[in-house]
mmCIF file of N, CA and C in Angstrom:
data_model
loop_
_atom_site.group_PDB
_atom_site.id
_atom_site.type_symbol
_atom_site.label_atom_id
_atom_site.label_comp_id
_atom_site.label_asym_id
_atom_site.label_seq_id
_atom_site.Cartn_x
_atom_site.Cartn_y
_atom_site.Cartn_z
ATOM 1 N N MET A 22 -48.147 -62.683 132.407
ATOM 2 C CA MET A 22 -48.073 -62.097 131.100
ATOM 3 C C MET A 22 -49.418 -61.485 130.776
ATOM 4 N N SER A 23 -49.408 -60.351 130.172
ATOM 5 C CA SER A 23 -50.664 -59.752 129.729
ATOM 6 C C SER A 23 -50.670 -59.728 128.216
ATOM 7 N N SER A 24 -51.808 -59.936 127.634
ATOM 8 C CA SER A 24 -51.896 -59.988 126.188
ATOM 9 C C SER A 24 -52.093 -58.600 125.619
ATOM 10 N N ARG A 25 -51.255 -58.211 124.733
ATOM 11 C CA ARG A 25 -51.350 -56.916 124.095
ATOM 12 C C ARG A 25 -52.462 -56.928 123.060
ATOM 13 N N LYS A 26 -52.678 -58.064 122.397
ATOM 14 C CA LYS A 26 -53.665 -58.141 121.334
ATOM 15 C C LYS A 26 -55.082 -58.041 121.870
ATOM 16 N N SER A 27 -55.397 -58.809 122.900
ATOM 17 C CA SER A 27 -56.784 -58.894 123.330
ATOM 18 C C SER A 27 -57.038 -58.322 124.717
ATOM 19 N N GLY A 28 -56.000 -57.936 125.433
ATOM 20 C CA GLY A 28 -56.192 -57.431 126.779
ATOM 21 C C GLY A 28 -56.378 -58.522 127.811
ATOM 22 N N ARG A 29 -56.297 -59.780 127.403
ATOM 23 C CA ARG A 29 -56.394 -60.887 128.341
ATOM 24 C C ARG A 29 -55.272 -61.868 128.043
ATOM 25 N N ARG A 30 -54.951 -62.665 129.021
ATOM 26 C CA ARG A 30 -53.880 -63.633 128.876
ATOM 27 C C ARG A 30 -54.371 -64.845 128.096
ATOM 28 N N PRO A 31 -53.703 -65.209 127.000
ATOM 29 C CA PRO A 31 -54.146 -66.382 126.282
ATOM 30 C C PRO A 31 -53.850 -67.649 127.074
ATOM 31 N N ARG A 32 -54.690 -68.629 126.902
ATOM 32 C CA ARG A 32 -54.448 -69.918 127.544
ATOM 33 C C ARG A 32 -53.251 -70.572 126.888
ATOM 34 N N PRO A 33 -52.489 -71.342 127.660
ATOM 35 C CA PRO A 33 -51.382 -72.066 127.054
ATOM 36 C C PRO A 33 -51.881 -72.996 125.955
ATOM 37 N N GLY A 34 -51.044 -73.222 124.960
ATOM 38 C CA GLY A 34 -51.433 -74.057 123.828
ATOM 39 C C GLY A 34 -51.069 -75.509 124.005
ATOM 40 N N ALA A 35 -51.318 -76.262 122.971
ATOM 41 C CA ALA A 35 -51.021 -77.683 122.976
ATOM 42 C C ALA A 35 -49.526 -77.892 123.125
ATOM 43 N N ARG A 36 -49.167 -78.940 123.821
ATOM 44 C CA ARG A 36 -47.771 -79.271 124.087
ATOM 45 C C ARG A 36 -47.031 -79.541 122.781
ATOM 46 N N THR A 37 -45.823 -79.022 122.694
ATOM 47 C CA THR A 37 -44.935 -79.265 121.570
ATOM 48 C C THR A 37 -43.781 -80.105 122.092
ATOM 49 N N ALA A 38 -43.394 -81.112 121.348
ATOM 50 C CA ALA A 38 -42.274 -81.954 121.789
ATOM 51 C C ALA A 38 -41.024 -81.107 121.940
ATOM 52 N N PRO A 39 -40.258 -81.326 123.026
ATOM 53 C CA PRO A 39 -39.014 -80.570 123.174
ATOM 54 C C PRO A 39 -38.084 -80.867 122.002
ATOM 55 N N PRO A 40 -37.326 -79.878 121.585
ATOM 56 C CA PRO A 40 -36.364 -80.143 120.521
ATOM 57 C C PRO A 40 -35.302 -81.108 121.021
ATOM 58 N N GLY A 41 -34.657 -81.788 120.130
ATOM 59 C CA GLY A 41 -33.532 -82.629 120.522
ATOM 60 C C GLY A 41 -32.416 -81.763 121.077
ATOM 61 N N PRO A 42 -31.442 -82.381 121.741
ATOM 62 C CA PRO A 42 -30.358 -81.598 122.356
ATOM 63 C C PRO A 42 -29.622 -80.676 121.391
ATOM 64 N N SER A 43 -29.540 -81.059 120.118
ATOM 65 C CA SER A 43 -28.831 -80.206 119.161
ATOM 66 C C SER A 43 -29.773 -79.324 118.350
ATOM 67 N N GLY A 44 -31.092 -79.438 118.584
ATOM 68 C CA GLY A 44 -32.065 -78.585 117.898
ATOM 69 C C GLY A 44 -32.060 -77.190 118.487
ATOM 70 N N PRO A 45 -32.592 -76.224 117.748
ATOM 71 C CA PRO A 45 -32.583 -74.840 118.245
ATOM 72 C C PRO A 45 -33.458 -74.687 119.492
ATOM 73 N N CYS A 46 -32.993 -73.906 120.427
ATOM 74 C CA CYS A 46 -33.747 -73.667 121.651
ATOM 75 C C CYS A 46 -34.943 -72.769 121.330
ATOM 76 N N PRO A 47 -36.130 -73.099 121.866
ATOM 77 C CA PRO A 47 -37.309 -72.268 121.617
ATOM 78 C C PRO A 47 -37.176 -70.825 122.108
ATOM 79 N N CYS A 48 -36.266 -70.577 123.049
ATOM 80 C CA CYS A 48 -36.139 -69.233 123.618
ATOM 81 C C CYS A 48 -35.517 -68.232 122.656
ATOM 82 N N GLY A 49 -34.994 -68.710 121.537
ATOM 83 C CA GLY A 49 -34.433 -67.805 120.535
ATOM 84 C C GLY A 49 -33.004 -67.367 120.794
ATOM 85 N N SER A 50 -32.319 -68.024 121.699
ATOM 86 C CA SER A 50 -30.944 -67.629 122.021
ATOM 87 C C SER A 50 -29.966 -67.919 120.894
ATOM 88 N N GLY A 51 -30.340 -68.818 119.975
ATOM 89 C CA GLY A 51 -29.416 -69.228 118.929
ATOM 90 C C GLY A 51 -28.527 -70.375 119.358
ATOM 91 N N THR A 52 -28.725 -70.855 120.568
ATOM 92 C CA THR A 52 -27.953 -71.951 121.138
ATOM 93 C C THR A 52 -28.771 -73.234 121.048
ATOM 94 N N PRO A 53 -28.117 -74.382 120.861
ATOM 95 C CA PRO A 53 -28.871 -75.636 120.875
ATOM 96 C C PRO A 53 -29.607 -75.827 122.209
ATOM 97 N N PHE A 54 -30.793 -76.415 122.145
ATOM 98 C CA PHE A 54 -31.621 -76.631 123.329
ATOM 99 C C PHE A 54 -30.838 -77.325 124.450
ATOM 100 N N GLY A 55 -30.058 -78.331 124.125
ATOM 101 C CA GLY A 55 -29.300 -79.068 125.140
ATOM 102 C C GLY A 55 -28.263 -78.235 125.859
ATOM 103 N N ASP A 56 -27.796 -77.165 125.230
ATOM 104 C CA ASP A 56 -26.812 -76.266 125.840
ATOM 105 C C ASP A 56 -27.457 -75.023 126.432
ATOM 106 N N CYS A 57 -28.769 -74.915 126.320
ATOM 107 C CA CYS A 57 -29.476 -73.708 126.755
ATOM 108 C C CYS A 57 -30.565 -74.107 127.753
ATOM 109 N N CYS A 58 -31.811 -73.934 127.391
ATOM 110 C CA CYS A 58 -32.923 -74.195 128.306
ATOM 111 C C CYS A 58 -33.053 -75.660 128.690
ATOM 112 N N GLY A 59 -32.570 -76.553 127.855
ATOM 113 C CA GLY A 59 -32.603 -77.982 128.186
ATOM 114 C C GLY A 59 -31.846 -78.294 129.462
ATOM 115 N N ARG A 60 -30.779 -77.573 129.731
ATOM 116 C CA ARG A 60 -30.021 -77.764 130.979
ATOM 117 C C ARG A 60 -30.881 -77.411 132.184
ATOM 118 N N ALA A 61 -31.575 -76.279 132.093
ATOM 119 C CA ALA A 61 -32.434 -75.859 133.206
ATOM 120 C C ALA A 61 -33.583 -76.838 133.390
ATOM 121 N N HIS A 62 -34.197 -77.261 132.299
ATOM 122 C CA HIS A 62 -35.302 -78.217 132.399
ATOM 123 C C HIS A 62 -34.823 -79.541 132.996
ATOM 124 N N GLY A 63 -33.550 -79.851 132.797
ATOM 125 C CA GLY A 63 -32.970 -81.081 133.334
ATOM 126 C C GLY A 63 -32.501 -80.966 134.776
ATOM 127 N N GLY A 64 -32.619 -79.786 135.387
ATOM 128 C CA GLY A 64 -32.261 -79.637 136.793
ATOM 129 C C GLY A 64 -31.126 -78.685 137.102
ATOM 130 N N ARG A 65 -30.449 -78.158 136.100
ATOM 131 C CA ARG A 65 -29.366 -77.202 136.362
ATOM 132 C C ARG A 65 -29.978 -75.826 136.605
ATOM 133 N N PRO A 66 -29.691 -75.185 137.744
ATOM 134 C CA PRO A 66 -30.285 -73.878 138.051
ATOM 135 C C PRO A 66 -29.879 -72.807 137.048
ATOM 136 N N ALA A 67 -30.810 -71.927 136.742
ATOM 137 C CA ALA A 67 -30.530 -70.796 135.862
ATOM 138 C C ALA A 67 -29.565 -69.850 136.564
ATOM 139 N N ALA A 68 -28.558 -69.379 135.837
ATOM 140 C CA ALA A 68 -27.537 -68.501 136.424
ATOM 141 C C ALA A 68 -28.009 -67.066 136.590
ATOM 142 N N THR A 69 -28.979 -66.644 135.782
ATOM 143 C CA THR A 69 -29.460 -65.263 135.831
ATOM 144 C C THR A 69 -30.986 -65.253 135.730
ATOM 145 N N ALA A 70 -31.561 -64.120 136.068
ATOM 146 C CA ALA A 70 -33.010 -63.961 135.926
ATOM 147 C C ALA A 70 -33.413 -64.074 134.460
ATOM 148 N N GLU A 71 -32.631 -63.518 133.563
ATOM 149 C CA GLU A 71 -32.951 -63.627 132.136
ATOM 150 C C GLU A 71 -32.902 -65.079 131.667
ATOM 151 N N ALA A 72 -31.910 -65.827 132.115
ATOM 152 C CA ALA A 72 -31.833 -67.244 131.739
ATOM 153 C C ALA A 72 -33.055 -67.997 132.258
ATOM 154 N N LEU A 73 -33.515 -67.657 133.467
ATOM 155 C CA LEU A 73 -34.723 -68.297 133.995
ATOM 156 C C LEU A 73 -35.929 -67.907 133.149
ATOM 157 N N MET A 74 -36.038 -66.633 132.766
ATOM 158 C CA MET A 74 -37.152 -66.200 131.918
ATOM 159 C C MET A 74 -37.167 -66.991 130.625
ATOM 160 N N ARG A 75 -36.026 -67.124 129.995
ATOM 161 C CA ARG A 75 -35.933 -67.870 128.738
ATOM 162 C C ARG A 75 -36.350 -69.331 128.935
ATOM 163 N N SER A 76 -35.883 -69.942 130.015
ATOM 164 C CA SER A 76 -36.208 -71.354 130.252
ATOM 165 C C SER A 76 -37.688 -71.535 130.569
ATOM 166 N N ARG A 77 -38.281 -70.557 131.224
ATOM 167 C CA ARG A 77 -39.723 -70.634 131.509
ATOM 168 C C ARG A 77 -40.531 -70.473 130.215
ATOM 169 N N TYR A 78 -40.110 -69.585 129.332
ATOM 170 C CA TYR A 78 -40.775 -69.479 128.028
ATOM 171 C C TYR A 78 -40.701 -70.834 127.305
ATOM 172 N N SER A 79 -39.517 -71.422 127.280
ATOM 173 C CA SER A 79 -39.360 -72.725 126.622
ATOM 174 C C SER A 79 -40.249 -73.783 127.269
ATOM 175 N N ALA A 80 -40.435 -73.703 128.588
ATOM 176 C CA ALA A 80 -41.318 -74.645 129.278
ATOM 177 C C ALA A 80 -42.769 -74.453 128.825
ATOM 178 N N PHE A 81 -43.182 -73.213 128.587
ATOM 179 C CA PHE A 81 -44.525 -72.987 128.035
ATOM 180 C C PHE A 81 -44.627 -73.607 126.640
ATOM 181 N N VAL A 82 -43.582 -73.447 125.833
ATOM 182 C CA VAL A 82 -43.594 -73.986 124.474
ATOM 183 C C VAL A 82 -43.784 -75.504 124.496
ATOM 184 N N VAL A 83 -43.067 -76.188 125.376
ATOM 185 C CA VAL A 83 -43.122 -77.662 125.394
ATOM 186 C C VAL A 83 -44.137 -78.213 126.390
ATOM 187 N N GLY A 84 -44.830 -77.336 127.131
ATOM 188 C CA GLY A 84 -45.870 -77.783 128.051
ATOM 189 C C GLY A 84 -45.359 -78.418 129.325
ATOM 190 N N ASP A 85 -44.257 -77.927 129.863
ATOM 191 C CA ASP A 85 -43.660 -78.493 131.077
ATOM 192 C C ASP A 85 -44.152 -77.739 132.315
ATOM 193 N N ALA A 86 -45.353 -78.092 132.775
ATOM 194 C CA ALA A 86 -45.958 -77.430 133.942
ATOM 195 C C ALA A 86 -45.129 -77.640 135.202
ATOM 196 N N GLY A 87 -44.547 -78.821 135.364
ATOM 197 C CA GLY A 87 -43.733 -79.095 136.544
ATOM 198 C C GLY A 87 -42.579 -78.122 136.681
ATOM 199 N N TYR A 88 -41.886 -77.856 135.582
ATOM 200 C CA TYR A 88 -40.774 -76.908 135.620
ATOM 201 C C TYR A 88 -41.275 -75.510 135.961
ATOM 202 N N LEU A 89 -42.370 -75.109 135.342
ATOM 203 C CA LEU A 89 -42.915 -73.777 135.623
ATOM 204 C C LEU A 89 -43.270 -73.626 137.096
ATOM 205 N N LEU A 90 -43.894 -74.625 137.676
ATOM 206 C CA LEU A 90 -44.255 -74.558 139.098
ATOM 207 C C LEU A 90 -43.025 -74.567 139.999
ATOM 208 N N ARG A 91 -42.030 -75.380 139.662
ATOM 209 C CA ARG A 91 -40.797 -75.442 140.478
ATOM 210 C C ARG A 91 -40.036 -74.124 140.460
ATOM 211 N N THR A 92 -40.178 -73.355 139.394
ATOM 212 C CA THR A 92 -39.420 -72.105 139.265
ATOM 213 C C THR A 92 -40.281 -70.881 139.559
ATOM 214 N N TRP A 93 -41.372 -71.076 140.280
ATOM 215 C CA TRP A 93 -42.301 -70.012 140.656
ATOM 216 C C TRP A 93 -42.169 -69.793 142.156
ATOM 217 N N HIS A 94 -42.053 -68.563 142.591
ATOM 218 C CA HIS A 94 -41.905 -68.257 144.017
ATOM 219 C C HIS A 94 -43.089 -68.824 144.793
ATOM 220 N N PRO A 95 -42.846 -69.484 145.936
ATOM 221 C CA PRO A 95 -43.952 -70.098 146.681
ATOM 222 C C PRO A 95 -45.018 -69.108 147.150
ATOM 223 N N ALA A 96 -44.667 -67.846 147.326
ATOM 224 C CA ALA A 96 -45.648 -66.855 147.778
ATOM 225 C C ALA A 96 -46.672 -66.513 146.696
ATOM 226 N N THR A 97 -46.324 -66.730 145.430
ATOM 227 C CA THR A 97 -47.226 -66.361 144.332
ATOM 228 C C THR A 97 -47.565 -67.543 143.421
ATOM 229 N N ARG A 98 -47.028 -68.710 143.704
ATOM 230 C CA ARG A 98 -47.221 -69.891 142.856
ATOM 231 C C ARG A 98 -48.655 -70.394 142.921
ATOM 232 N N PRO A 99 -49.265 -70.664 141.765
ATOM 233 C CA PRO A 99 -50.601 -71.264 141.790
ATOM 234 C C PRO A 99 -50.509 -72.722 142.234
ATOM 235 N N ALA A 100 -51.606 -73.259 142.718
ATOM 236 C CA ALA A 100 -51.622 -74.658 143.152
ATOM 237 C C ALA A 100 -51.492 -75.602 141.966
ATOM 238 N N ARG A 101 -51.965 -75.160 140.820
ATOM 239 C CA ARG A 101 -51.981 -76.017 139.635
ATOM 240 C C ARG A 101 -51.790 -75.130 138.407
ATOM 241 N N LEU A 102 -51.221 -75.690 137.373
ATOM 242 C CA LEU A 102 -51.008 -74.944 136.138
ATOM 243 C C LEU A 102 -51.238 -75.881 134.972
ATOM 244 N N ASP A 103 -52.161 -75.541 134.102
ATOM 245 C CA ASP A 103 -52.452 -76.360 132.926
ATOM 246 C C ASP A 103 -51.761 -75.754 131.718
ATOM 247 N N VAL A 104 -50.696 -76.393 131.263
ATOM 248 C CA VAL A 104 -50.020 -75.918 130.067
ATOM 249 C C VAL A 104 -50.256 -76.858 128.894
ATOM 250 N N GLU A 105 -51.032 -77.910 129.109
ATOM 251 C CA GLU A 105 -51.378 -78.794 127.995
ATOM 252 C C GLU A 105 -52.268 -78.051 127.023
ATOM 253 N N GLY A 106 -53.163 -77.226 127.552
ATOM 254 C CA GLY A 106 -53.993 -76.377 126.715
ATOM 255 C C GLY A 106 -54.995 -77.139 125.869
ATOM 256 N N THR A 107 -55.534 -76.444 124.912
ATOM 257 C CA THR A 107 -56.517 -76.999 123.994
ATOM 258 C C THR A 107 -56.102 -76.690 122.570
ATOM 259 N N ALA A 108 -56.802 -77.268 121.633
ATOM 260 C CA ALA A 108 -56.459 -77.060 120.230
ATOM 261 C C ALA A 108 -56.538 -75.587 119.828
ATOM 262 N N ASP A 109 -57.416 -74.818 120.495
ATOM 263 C CA ASP A 109 -57.537 -73.406 120.129
ATOM 264 C C ASP A 109 -56.622 -72.501 120.959
ATOM 265 N N GLY A 110 -55.803 -73.087 121.833
ATOM 266 C CA GLY A 110 -54.856 -72.300 122.619
ATOM 267 C C GLY A 110 -53.708 -71.811 121.753
ATOM 268 N N PRO A 111 -52.885 -70.924 122.280
ATOM 269 C CA PRO A 111 -51.788 -70.369 121.476
ATOM 270 C C PRO A 111 -50.684 -71.381 121.201
ATOM 271 N N ARG A 112 -50.054 -71.204 120.083
ATOM 272 C CA ARG A 112 -48.807 -71.905 119.755
ATOM 273 C C ARG A 112 -47.735 -70.835 119.841
ATOM 274 N N TRP A 113 -46.826 -70.985 120.799
ATOM 275 C CA TRP A 113 -45.796 -69.968 121.052
ATOM 276 C C TRP A 113 -44.794 -69.992 119.914
ATOM 277 N N THR A 114 -44.494 -68.814 119.356
ATOM 278 C CA THR A 114 -43.679 -68.743 118.146
ATOM 279 C C THR A 114 -42.399 -67.925 118.281
ATOM 280 N N GLY A 115 -42.209 -67.235 119.378
ATOM 281 C CA GLY A 115 -40.971 -66.476 119.512
ATOM 282 C C GLY A 115 -40.935 -65.631 120.767
ATOM 283 N N LEU A 116 -39.740 -65.375 121.233
ATOM 284 C CA LEU A 116 -39.521 -64.587 122.439
ATOM 285 C C LEU A 116 -38.557 -63.459 122.129
ATOM 286 N N GLU A 117 -38.893 -62.260 122.583
ATOM 287 C CA GLU A 117 -38.003 -61.103 122.496
ATOM 288 C C GLU A 117 -37.754 -60.611 123.909
ATOM 289 N N ILE A 118 -36.514 -60.528 124.321
ATOM 290 C CA ILE A 118 -36.151 -59.907 125.591
ATOM 291 C C ILE A 118 -35.949 -58.422 125.296
ATOM 292 N N LEU A 119 -36.715 -57.576 125.973
ATOM 293 C CA LEU A 119 -36.640 -56.131 125.738
ATOM 294 C C LEU A 119 -35.616 -55.475 126.648
ATOM 295 N N THR A 120 -35.683 -55.775 127.942
ATOM 296 C CA THR A 120 -34.703 -55.256 128.903
ATOM 297 C C THR A 120 -34.557 -56.257 130.032
ATOM 298 N N ALA A 121 -33.412 -56.222 130.657
ATOM 299 C CA ALA A 121 -33.159 -57.022 131.855
ATOM 300 C C ALA A 121 -32.337 -56.159 132.805
ATOM 301 N N THR A 122 -32.775 -56.083 134.065
ATOM 302 C CA THR A 122 -32.031 -55.317 135.063
ATOM 303 C C THR A 122 -31.774 -56.211 136.260
ATOM 304 N N GLY A 123 -30.617 -56.028 136.876
ATOM 305 C CA GLY A 123 -30.253 -56.885 138.006
ATOM 306 C C GLY A 123 -30.221 -58.329 137.538
ATOM 307 N N GLY A 124 -30.549 -59.221 138.451
ATOM 308 C CA GLY A 124 -30.707 -60.616 138.081
ATOM 309 C C GLY A 124 -29.441 -61.408 137.817
ATOM 310 N N SER A 125 -28.284 -60.890 138.234
ATOM 311 C CA SER A 125 -27.035 -61.632 138.019
ATOM 312 C C SER A 125 -26.656 -62.381 139.297
ATOM 313 N N ALA A 126 -25.499 -62.986 139.272
ATOM 314 C CA ALA A 126 -25.002 -63.705 140.450
ATOM 315 C C ALA A 126 -24.796 -62.768 141.632
ATOM 316 N N PHE A 127 -24.727 -61.461 141.386
ATOM 317 C CA PHE A 127 -24.475 -60.480 142.440
ATOM 318 C C PHE A 127 -25.750 -59.825 142.963
ATOM 319 N N HIS A 128 -26.887 -60.244 142.482
ATOM 320 C CA HIS A 128 -28.163 -59.628 142.851
ATOM 321 C C HIS A 128 -29.093 -60.609 143.551
ATOM 322 N N ALA A 129 -30.033 -60.056 144.306
ATOM 323 C CA ALA A 129 -31.084 -60.859 144.945
ATOM 324 C C ALA A 129 -32.414 -60.688 144.217
ATOM 325 N N GLU A 130 -32.464 -59.732 143.285
ATOM 326 C CA GLU A 130 -33.687 -59.444 142.544
ATOM 327 C C GLU A 130 -33.311 -59.026 141.130
ATOM 328 N N GLY A 131 -34.208 -59.273 140.205
ATOM 329 C CA GLY A 131 -34.005 -58.843 138.835
ATOM 330 C C GLY A 131 -35.341 -58.695 138.137
ATOM 331 N N THR A 132 -35.335 -57.958 137.051
ATOM 332 C CA THR A 132 -36.542 -57.818 136.245
ATOM 333 C C THR A 132 -36.196 -58.104 134.789
ATOM 334 N N VAL A 133 -37.176 -58.619 134.072
ATOM 335 C CA VAL A 133 -37.025 -58.889 132.641
ATOM 336 C C VAL A 133 -38.313 -58.447 131.957
ATOM 337 N N ALA A 134 -38.176 -57.579 130.982
ATOM 338 C CA ALA A 134 -39.312 -57.188 130.148
ATOM 339 C C ALA A 134 -39.182 -57.959 128.843
ATOM 340 N N PHE A 135 -40.300 -58.528 128.390
ATOM 341 C CA PHE A 135 -40.246 -59.364 127.196
ATOM 342 C C PHE A 135 -41.546 -59.296 126.410
ATOM 343 N N ARG A 136 -41.450 -59.782 125.180
ATOM 344 C CA ARG A 136 -42.615 -60.017 124.321
ATOM 345 C C ARG A 136 -42.586 -61.487 123.933
ATOM 346 N N ALA A 137 -43.701 -62.164 124.143
ATOM 347 C CA ALA A 137 -43.848 -63.553 123.722
ATOM 348 C C ALA A 137 -44.870 -63.584 122.590
ATOM 349 N N HIS A 138 -44.454 -64.051 121.445
ATOM 350 C CA HIS A 138 -45.313 -64.090 120.261
ATOM 351 C C HIS A 138 -46.009 -65.448 120.183
ATOM 352 N N TYR A 139 -47.245 -65.435 119.692
ATOM 353 C CA TYR A 139 -48.012 -66.666 119.557
ATOM 354 C C TYR A 139 -48.975 -66.553 118.396
ATOM 355 N N THR A 140 -49.517 -67.688 118.005
ATOM 356 C CA THR A 140 -50.602 -67.707 117.033
ATOM 357 C C THR A 140 -51.731 -68.557 117.608
ATOM 358 N N THR A 141 -52.945 -68.182 117.260
ATOM 359 C CA THR A 141 -54.145 -68.947 117.613
ATOM 360 C C THR A 141 -54.998 -69.038 116.355
ATOM 361 N N ALA A 142 -56.152 -69.662 116.483
ATOM 362 C CA ALA A 142 -57.085 -69.730 115.356
ATOM 363 C C ALA A 142 -57.502 -68.335 114.915
ATOM 364 N N ASP A 143 -57.423 -67.360 115.819
ATOM 365 C CA ASP A 143 -57.778 -65.974 115.497
ATOM 366 C C ASP A 143 -56.636 -65.205 114.848
ATOM 367 N N GLY A 144 -55.464 -65.801 114.759
ATOM 368 C CA GLY A 144 -54.314 -65.134 114.152
ATOM 369 C C GLY A 144 -53.198 -64.899 115.153
ATOM 370 N N PRO A 145 -52.200 -64.106 114.763
ATOM 371 C CA PRO A 145 -51.054 -63.860 115.634
ATOM 372 C C PRO A 145 -51.389 -62.909 116.774
ATOM 373 N N GLY A 146 -50.626 -63.019 117.846
ATOM 374 C CA GLY A 146 -50.772 -62.138 118.990
ATOM 375 C C GLY A 146 -49.441 -61.992 119.710
ATOM 376 N N VAL A 147 -49.409 -61.084 120.651
ATOM 377 C CA VAL A 147 -48.205 -60.807 121.420
ATOM 378 C C VAL A 147 -48.601 -60.604 122.875
ATOM 379 N N GLN A 148 -47.859 -61.226 123.775
ATOM 380 C CA GLN A 148 -47.996 -60.953 125.208
ATOM 381 C C GLN A 148 -46.765 -60.185 125.633
ATOM 382 N N GLU A 149 -46.980 -59.118 126.369
ATOM 383 C CA GLU A 149 -45.858 -58.361 126.921
ATOM 384 C C GLU A 149 -45.957 -58.393 128.431
ATOM 385 N N GLU A 150 -44.806 -58.522 129.063
ATOM 386 C CA GLU A 150 -44.788 -58.504 130.522
ATOM 387 C C GLU A 150 -43.450 -57.966 130.994
ATOM 388 N N HIS A 151 -43.488 -57.303 132.109
ATOM 389 C CA HIS A 151 -42.291 -56.893 132.836
ATOM 390 C C HIS A 151 -42.329 -57.744 134.103
ATOM 391 N N SER A 152 -41.456 -58.737 134.187
ATOM 392 C CA SER A 152 -41.505 -59.742 135.251
ATOM 393 C C SER A 152 -40.472 -59.479 136.329
ATOM 394 N N ARG A 153 -40.847 -59.836 137.540
ATOM 395 C CA ARG A 153 -39.958 -59.712 138.699
ATOM 396 C C ARG A 153 -39.475 -61.104 139.095
ATOM 397 N N PHE A 154 -38.174 -61.234 139.288
ATOM 398 C CA PHE A 154 -37.545 -62.485 139.701
ATOM 399 C C PHE A 154 -36.794 -62.244 141.001
ATOM 400 N N LEU A 155 -36.858 -63.210 141.897
ATOM 401 C CA LEU A 155 -36.176 -63.130 143.188
ATOM 402 C C LEU A 155 -35.335 -64.373 143.404
ATOM 403 N N ARG A 156 -34.355 -64.246 144.277
ATOM 404 C CA ARG A 156 -33.624 -65.429 144.743
ATOM 405 C C ARG A 156 -34.444 -66.038 145.869
ATOM 406 N N HIS A 157 -34.659 -67.327 145.793
ATOM 407 C CA HIS A 157 -35.349 -68.055 146.856
ATOM 408 C C HIS A 157 -34.550 -69.314 147.126
ATOM 409 N N GLU A 158 -34.066 -69.429 148.347
ATOM 410 C CA GLU A 158 -33.220 -70.556 148.732
ATOM 411 C C GLU A 158 -32.051 -70.720 147.764
ATOM 412 N N GLY A 159 -31.498 -69.567 147.360
ATOM 413 C CA GLY A 159 -30.316 -69.550 146.507
ATOM 414 C C GLY A 159 -30.578 -69.666 145.013
ATOM 415 N N LEU A 160 -31.832 -69.883 144.606
ATOM 416 C CA LEU A 160 -32.153 -70.078 143.195
ATOM 417 C C LEU A 160 -33.038 -68.955 142.671
ATOM 418 N N TRP A 161 -32.894 -68.643 141.389
ATOM 419 C CA TRP A 161 -33.778 -67.678 140.764
ATOM 420 C C TRP A 161 -35.149 -68.287 140.576
ATOM 421 N N VAL A 162 -36.190 -67.512 140.930
ATOM 422 C CA VAL A 162 -37.570 -67.928 140.734
ATOM 423 C C VAL A 162 -38.374 -66.741 140.214
ATOM 424 N N TYR A 163 -39.424 -67.054 139.456
ATOM 425 C CA TYR A 163 -40.341 -66.033 138.986
ATOM 426 C C TYR A 163 -41.223 -65.636 140.160
ATOM 427 N N HIS A 164 -41.409 -64.327 140.359
ATOM 428 C CA HIS A 164 -42.280 -63.864 141.434
ATOM 429 C C HIS A 164 -43.612 -63.344 140.907
ATOM 430 N N SER A 165 -43.564 -62.353 140.023
ATOM 431 C CA SER A 165 -44.810 -61.733 139.583
ATOM 432 C C SER A 165 -44.551 -60.788 138.414
ATOM 433 N N ALA A 166 -45.652 -60.373 137.806
ATOM 434 C CA ALA A 166 -45.585 -59.312 136.797
ATOM 435 C C ALA A 166 -45.609 -57.976 137.525
ATOM 436 N N LEU A 167 -44.879 -57.023 136.987
ATOM 437 C CA LEU A 167 -44.860 -55.669 137.572
ATOM 438 C C LEU A 167 -45.916 -54.817 136.919
#
C-alpha cells in the first residue's frame, strides 16, 4: 500500500479487538464479521481475490500478522510483519474497493484497487494501492502492489 497523504506507507496501528461474530465486519461489506472476514481468519479460504483483499484489510485492523503472512505469496512474503504497531500508528477506519478484475474461481490471477482510510495523531489519511493476487497451491494469496 502506498500512502496518498504522505507519500510513505504508514506503520500499522495498535491492535483492535476483533468484532464479535454478529458485529459489523471491518471490511465494510455490511455483513457480520462471523459471516465475512471472520470465516477467512478462522481458516476458510477466500473464494475471490476481492474477498482475500477484504479479509487482509480486516487482519490489519485487528492486528493479525499470522493471517497476513499466511495469505502472502511466498515469493514476496516478508520474514516478519509487525502489525501490533505503536500508539502513534494508524487506526484503520474504512475500506473502499475501487475496482476488481479477474480473481474469481475461474481465474489464476486477479487485481484489486482500493483505498484504505486511517487516522493518526497527525489526522486522517488514505492509502491507495492496486494489488495483484495469484493462486498459490489452489488458494488466493496477495503477491504485490502494481
